[in-house]
Amino acid sequence: MNILLVEDQPLIQQSLIHILESERYQVDAFESAEQALGHITPATDWPLAILDISLPGIDGITLAQRLRAIYPAIGIIMLTMHQDLDKKLQSYEAGADIFLSKPIAAEELIATIGSLTKRLRPSTEAEPDITPILLANRLRFDPVKQKIWLRDGTVEALSLKEAKILNQFRMAKNQQLEYWELLETNQLDFDTKGRKQLEVIMSRLRQKLVRISERMDCLIALRGVGYKLTLELFD
């Protein structure tokens, strides 16, 4: 697997390259988002990206958002040396899947990549088997029992707020909701604190949807607008 690595600190970058190559991953390493974006071609295939959040120029959060737009199924791991909740929430909203703090133990990084890649669908196949994808696109949803199921019986329990949000998505046009609608549903204040509380709820809901559907694009953040659910829910 070919991994995109964007890290501006040379020593950390070399350490990460060594860890990844020792596990036989191929690595395309860059020191800035601009360099990485400049190397994107129609033939470029990065199933997974590891991005430093604090980059010169275009930051890691913006880069994650752009990569998610270009490669909807890409797995994104964000790295930082700071425990900044705001940055973490912004990263998840931009499309990040996992957030890791530096310094990172080699074992933790490899385990994280292994866990994430199990949920990644191949970006290109000559004749893909669409049956698993079709199954993962449709989830049985019970807002009363606060659960979602796949046909094979796989189940995820939801919190009351998560169940209310999914029910609202199901009734919304194009399964798309704006921030104010989600805030109102959860009786959250229309201020910065309320937005942060909502982002935490949406992050946890997205993690559950990703686990059960194995789709990274199951719940898309529409920056400055709201969120869109791409899964089909049925009773």
Short mmCIF file of C-alpha atoms in Angstrom, two decimals:
data_model
loop_
_atom_site.label_atom_id
_atom_site.label_comp_id
_atom_site.label_asym_id
_atom_site.label_seq_id
_atom_site.Cartn_x
_atom_site.Cartn_y
_atom_site.Cartn_z
CA MET A 1 0.00 0.00 0.00
CA ASN A 2 1.22 3.48 -0.88
CA ILE A 3 0.94 5.97 2.01
CA LEU A 4 1.03 9.75 1.77
CA LEU A 5 3.07 11.33 4.57
CA VAL A 6 3.16 15.10 5.09
CA GLU A 7 5.42 16.14 7.97
CA ASP A 8 7.57 19.29 7.98
CA GLN A 9 10.01 18.26 10.74
CA PRO A 10 12.83 16.29 9.04
CA LEU A 11 13.72 14.09 12.02
CA ILE A 12 10.11 13.10 12.66
CA GLN A 13 9.52 12.54 8.95
CA GLN A 14 12.54 10.24 8.64
CA SER A 15 11.50 8.33 11.75
CA LEU A 16 8.01 7.78 10.36
CA ILE A 17 9.37 6.74 6.97
CA HIS A 18 11.61 4.19 8.68
CA ILE A 19 8.68 2.77 10.68
CA LEU A 20 6.45 2.52 7.62
CA GLU A 21 9.06 1.09 5.26
CA SER A 22 10.06 -1.50 7.87
CA GLU A 23 6.47 -2.76 7.54
CA ARG A 24 6.87 -2.80 3.74
CA TYR A 25 4.64 0.18 3.08
CA GLN A 26 5.57 2.47 0.21
CA VAL A 27 5.80 6.11 1.31
CA ASP A 28 5.41 9.37 -0.61
CA ALA A 29 6.76 11.93 1.85
CA PHE A 30 6.47 15.71 1.60
CA GLU A 31 7.28 18.64 3.88
CA SER A 32 4.24 20.75 2.97
CA ALA A 33 0.66 20.47 1.80
CA GLU A 34 1.54 22.43 -1.32
CA GLN A 35 4.15 19.83 -2.31
CA ALA A 36 1.71 16.97 -1.75
CA LEU A 37 -1.10 18.62 -3.70
CA GLY A 38 1.30 19.45 -6.50
CA HIS A 39 2.10 15.75 -6.97
CA ILE A 40 -1.50 14.67 -7.45
CA THR A 41 -2.14 13.25 -10.92
CA PRO A 42 -4.92 11.06 -12.36
CA ALA A 43 -2.67 8.07 -11.64
CA THR A 44 -1.96 9.00 -8.02
CA ASP A 45 -3.30 6.43 -5.57
CA TRP A 46 -3.09 7.13 -1.83
CA PRO A 47 -5.42 4.83 0.11
CA LEU A 48 -4.14 6.36 3.35
CA ALA A 49 -2.60 9.68 4.42
CA ILE A 50 -0.68 10.66 7.57
CA LEU A 51 -0.76 14.43 8.03
CA ASP A 52 0.89 16.75 10.52
CA ILE A 53 -1.74 19.24 11.67
CA SER A 54 0.74 22.15 11.97
CA LEU A 55 2.25 22.64 8.53
CA PRO A 56 3.78 25.75 6.97
CA GLY A 57 1.44 27.39 4.47
CA ILE A 58 -1.67 25.25 4.01
CA ASP A 59 -2.27 23.51 7.33
CA GLY A 60 -3.04 19.83 7.86
CA ILE A 61 -6.75 20.41 8.48
CA THR A 62 -7.21 22.17 5.14
CA LEU A 63 -5.12 19.50 3.42
CA ALA A 64 -7.32 16.76 4.95
CA GLN A 65 -10.41 18.51 3.62
CA ARG A 66 -8.96 18.76 0.12
CA LEU A 67 -7.79 15.15 0.10
CA ARG A 68 -11.22 13.98 1.29
CA ALA A 69 -12.81 15.88 -1.62
CA ILE A 70 -10.41 14.29 -4.15
CA TYR A 71 -10.35 10.80 -2.63
CA PRO A 72 -13.65 10.22 -0.76
CA ALA A 73 -12.56 6.79 0.51
CA ILE A 74 -9.07 7.78 1.72
CA GLY A 75 -8.10 7.03 5.32
CA ILE A 76 -6.68 10.08 7.13
CA ILE A 77 -4.56 10.02 10.29
CA MET A 78 -3.79 13.41 11.84
CA LEU A 79 -0.68 14.05 13.95
CA THR A 80 -0.05 16.80 16.52
CA MET A 81 2.16 17.60 19.47
CA HIS A 82 -0.62 19.48 21.24
CA GLN A 83 -3.82 18.28 22.94
CA ASP A 84 -6.01 20.98 21.38
CA LEU A 85 -9.69 20.01 21.41
CA ASP A 86 -10.61 22.72 18.89
CA LYS A 87 -8.02 21.44 16.41
CA LYS A 88 -9.14 17.86 16.96
CA LEU A 89 -12.79 18.73 16.31
CA GLN A 90 -11.84 20.74 13.23
CA SER A 91 -9.82 17.76 11.97
CA TYR A 92 -12.78 15.41 12.31
CA GLU A 93 -15.04 17.92 10.60
CA ALA A 94 -12.54 18.15 7.73
CA GLY A 95 -12.73 14.40 7.22
CA ALA A 96 -10.00 12.95 9.45
CA ASP A 97 -10.55 9.42 10.73
CA ILE A 98 -8.05 9.15 13.59
CA PHE A 99 -6.13 11.67 15.69
CA LEU A 100 -2.74 10.70 17.19
CA SER A 101 -0.47 12.72 19.49
CA LYS A 102 3.29 12.95 19.04
CA PRO A 103 5.58 11.30 19.93
CA ILE A 104 4.03 8.18 18.44
CA ALA A 105 5.17 4.69 19.33
CA ALA A 106 5.87 2.56 16.27
CA GLU A 107 3.54 -0.15 17.56
CA GLU A 108 0.66 2.32 17.98
CA LEU A 109 1.11 3.77 14.49
CA ILE A 110 1.24 0.36 12.79
CA ALA A 111 -1.74 -0.90 14.80
CA THR A 112 -3.71 2.23 13.87
CA ILE A 113 -2.91 1.82 10.18
CA GLY A 114 -3.87 -1.84 10.32
CA SER A 115 -7.21 -1.09 11.98
CA LEU A 116 -8.01 1.71 9.56
CA THR A 117 -7.04 -0.11 6.38
CA LYS A 118 -9.33 -3.01 7.26
CA ARG A 119 -12.20 -0.58 6.70
CA LEU A 120 -10.83 0.92 3.48
CA ARG A 121 -12.35 -0.22 0.23
CA PRO A 122 -9.97 -0.57 -2.75
CA SER A 123 -10.14 2.59 -4.81
CA THR A 124 -9.85 0.78 -8.15
CA GLU A 125 -10.77 -2.71 -9.22
CA ALA A 126 -11.48 -4.08 -12.70
CA GLU A 127 -14.69 -5.82 -11.64
CA PRO A 128 -15.55 -4.95 -8.03
CA ASP A 129 -17.95 -7.11 -6.09
CA ILE A 130 -20.69 -4.63 -5.26
CA THR A 131 -22.69 -6.91 -2.92
CA PRO A 132 -20.86 -5.96 0.31
CA ILE A 133 -21.07 -2.29 -0.65
CA LEU A 134 -24.80 -2.51 -1.28
CA LEU A 135 -25.32 -4.20 2.07
CA ALA A 136 -23.23 -1.58 3.85
CA ASN A 137 -25.19 1.21 2.16
CA ARG A 138 -28.44 0.06 3.82
CA LEU A 139 -28.84 -0.04 7.57
CA ARG A 140 -31.84 -1.07 9.61
CA PHE A 141 -32.55 1.69 12.12
CA ASP A 142 -34.77 1.64 15.19
CA PRO A 143 -34.95 5.09 16.85
CA VAL A 144 -36.86 3.66 19.84
CA LYS A 145 -34.38 0.88 20.63
CA GLN A 146 -31.58 3.29 19.60
CA LYS A 147 -29.79 0.73 17.41
CA ILE A 148 -28.60 0.25 13.83
CA TRP A 149 -28.11 -3.13 12.14
CA LEU A 150 -26.65 -4.68 9.01
CA ARG A 151 -28.49 -7.59 7.41
CA ASP A 152 -25.88 -9.99 8.77
CA GLY A 153 -26.90 -9.04 12.32
CA THR A 154 -24.02 -6.67 13.11
CA VAL A 155 -25.38 -4.07 15.51
CA GLU A 156 -24.30 -0.73 17.00
CA ALA A 157 -26.00 0.87 19.99
CA LEU A 158 -26.71 4.59 19.79
CA SER A 159 -27.08 7.29 22.39
CA LEU A 160 -30.41 9.11 22.55
CA LYS A 161 -28.93 12.16 20.81
CA GLU A 162 -27.35 10.03 18.08
CA ALA A 163 -30.66 8.25 17.45
CA LYS A 164 -32.51 11.57 17.25
CA ILE A 165 -29.97 12.86 14.73
CA LEU A 166 -30.22 9.76 12.52
CA ASN A 167 -34.00 9.99 12.57
CA GLN A 168 -33.75 13.61 11.54
CA PHE A 169 -31.40 12.71 8.67
CA ARG A 170 -33.84 10.04 7.51
CA MET A 171 -36.64 12.60 7.20
CA ALA A 172 -34.49 15.40 5.71
CA LYS A 173 -34.36 16.22 2.01
CA ASN A 174 -31.37 14.45 0.46
CA GLN A 175 -30.49 13.31 4.01
CA GLN A 176 -28.71 16.63 4.52
CA LEU A 177 -28.99 18.85 7.59
CA GLU A 178 -27.66 22.29 8.41
CA TYR A 179 -25.89 23.11 11.67
CA TRP A 180 -28.85 25.06 13.08
CA GLU A 181 -31.16 22.09 12.52
CA LEU A 182 -28.82 19.74 14.38
CA LEU A 183 -28.30 22.22 17.20
CA GLU A 184 -32.05 22.69 17.56
CA THR A 185 -32.71 18.93 17.60
CA ASN A 186 -30.24 18.45 20.44
CA GLN A 187 -31.34 21.59 22.30
CA LEU A 188 -27.85 23.05 22.07
CA ASP A 189 -27.07 26.75 22.19
CA PHE A 190 -26.39 28.54 18.91
CA ASP A 191 -22.91 29.62 19.97
CA THR A 192 -19.33 28.34 19.90
CA LYS A 193 -19.89 26.06 22.89
CA GLY A 194 -22.97 24.53 21.28
CA ARG A 195 -21.09 23.94 18.01
CA LYS A 196 -18.28 22.18 19.85
CA GLN A 197 -20.74 19.95 21.70
CA LEU A 198 -22.42 19.11 18.39
CA GLU A 199 -19.10 18.26 16.74
CA VAL A 200 -18.33 15.79 19.52
CA ILE A 201 -21.72 14.10 19.04
CA MET A 202 -21.27 13.96 15.26
CA SER A 203 -17.75 12.58 15.59
CA ARG A 204 -18.94 9.73 17.83
CA LEU A 205 -21.88 9.01 15.52
CA ARG A 206 -19.59 8.95 12.48
CA GLN A 207 -17.23 6.48 14.19
CA LYS A 208 -20.14 4.11 14.83
CA LEU A 209 -21.41 4.42 11.27
CA VAL A 210 -17.92 3.78 9.89
CA ARG A 211 -17.52 0.69 12.09
CA ILE A 212 -20.76 -0.89 10.97
CA SER A 213 -20.76 0.17 7.30
CA GLU A 214 -16.96 0.10 6.70
CA ARG A 215 -17.45 3.27 4.65
CA MET A 216 -15.34 6.32 5.37
CA ASP A 217 -17.76 8.60 3.53
CA CYS A 218 -20.89 7.53 5.42
CA LEU A 219 -21.31 10.93 7.11
CA ILE A 220 -19.85 13.87 5.22
CA ALA A 221 -19.12 17.23 6.84
CA LEU A 222 -20.18 20.09 4.58
CA ARG A 223 -17.89 22.85 5.76
CA GLY A 224 -19.79 25.95 6.77
CA VAL A 225 -23.14 24.25 6.06
CA GLY A 226 -23.75 21.05 8.01
CA TYR A 227 -23.63 17.30 7.36
CA LYS A 228 -24.90 14.79 4.81
CA LEU A 229 -25.71 11.13 5.50
CA THR A 230 -24.85 8.86 2.54
CA LEU A 231 -26.29 5.63 3.99
CA GLU A 232 -29.86 4.44 3.44
CA LEU A 233 -31.86 3.78 6.62
CA PHE A 234 -34.89 1.51 6.76
CA ASP A 235 -37.18 0.19 9.53
#
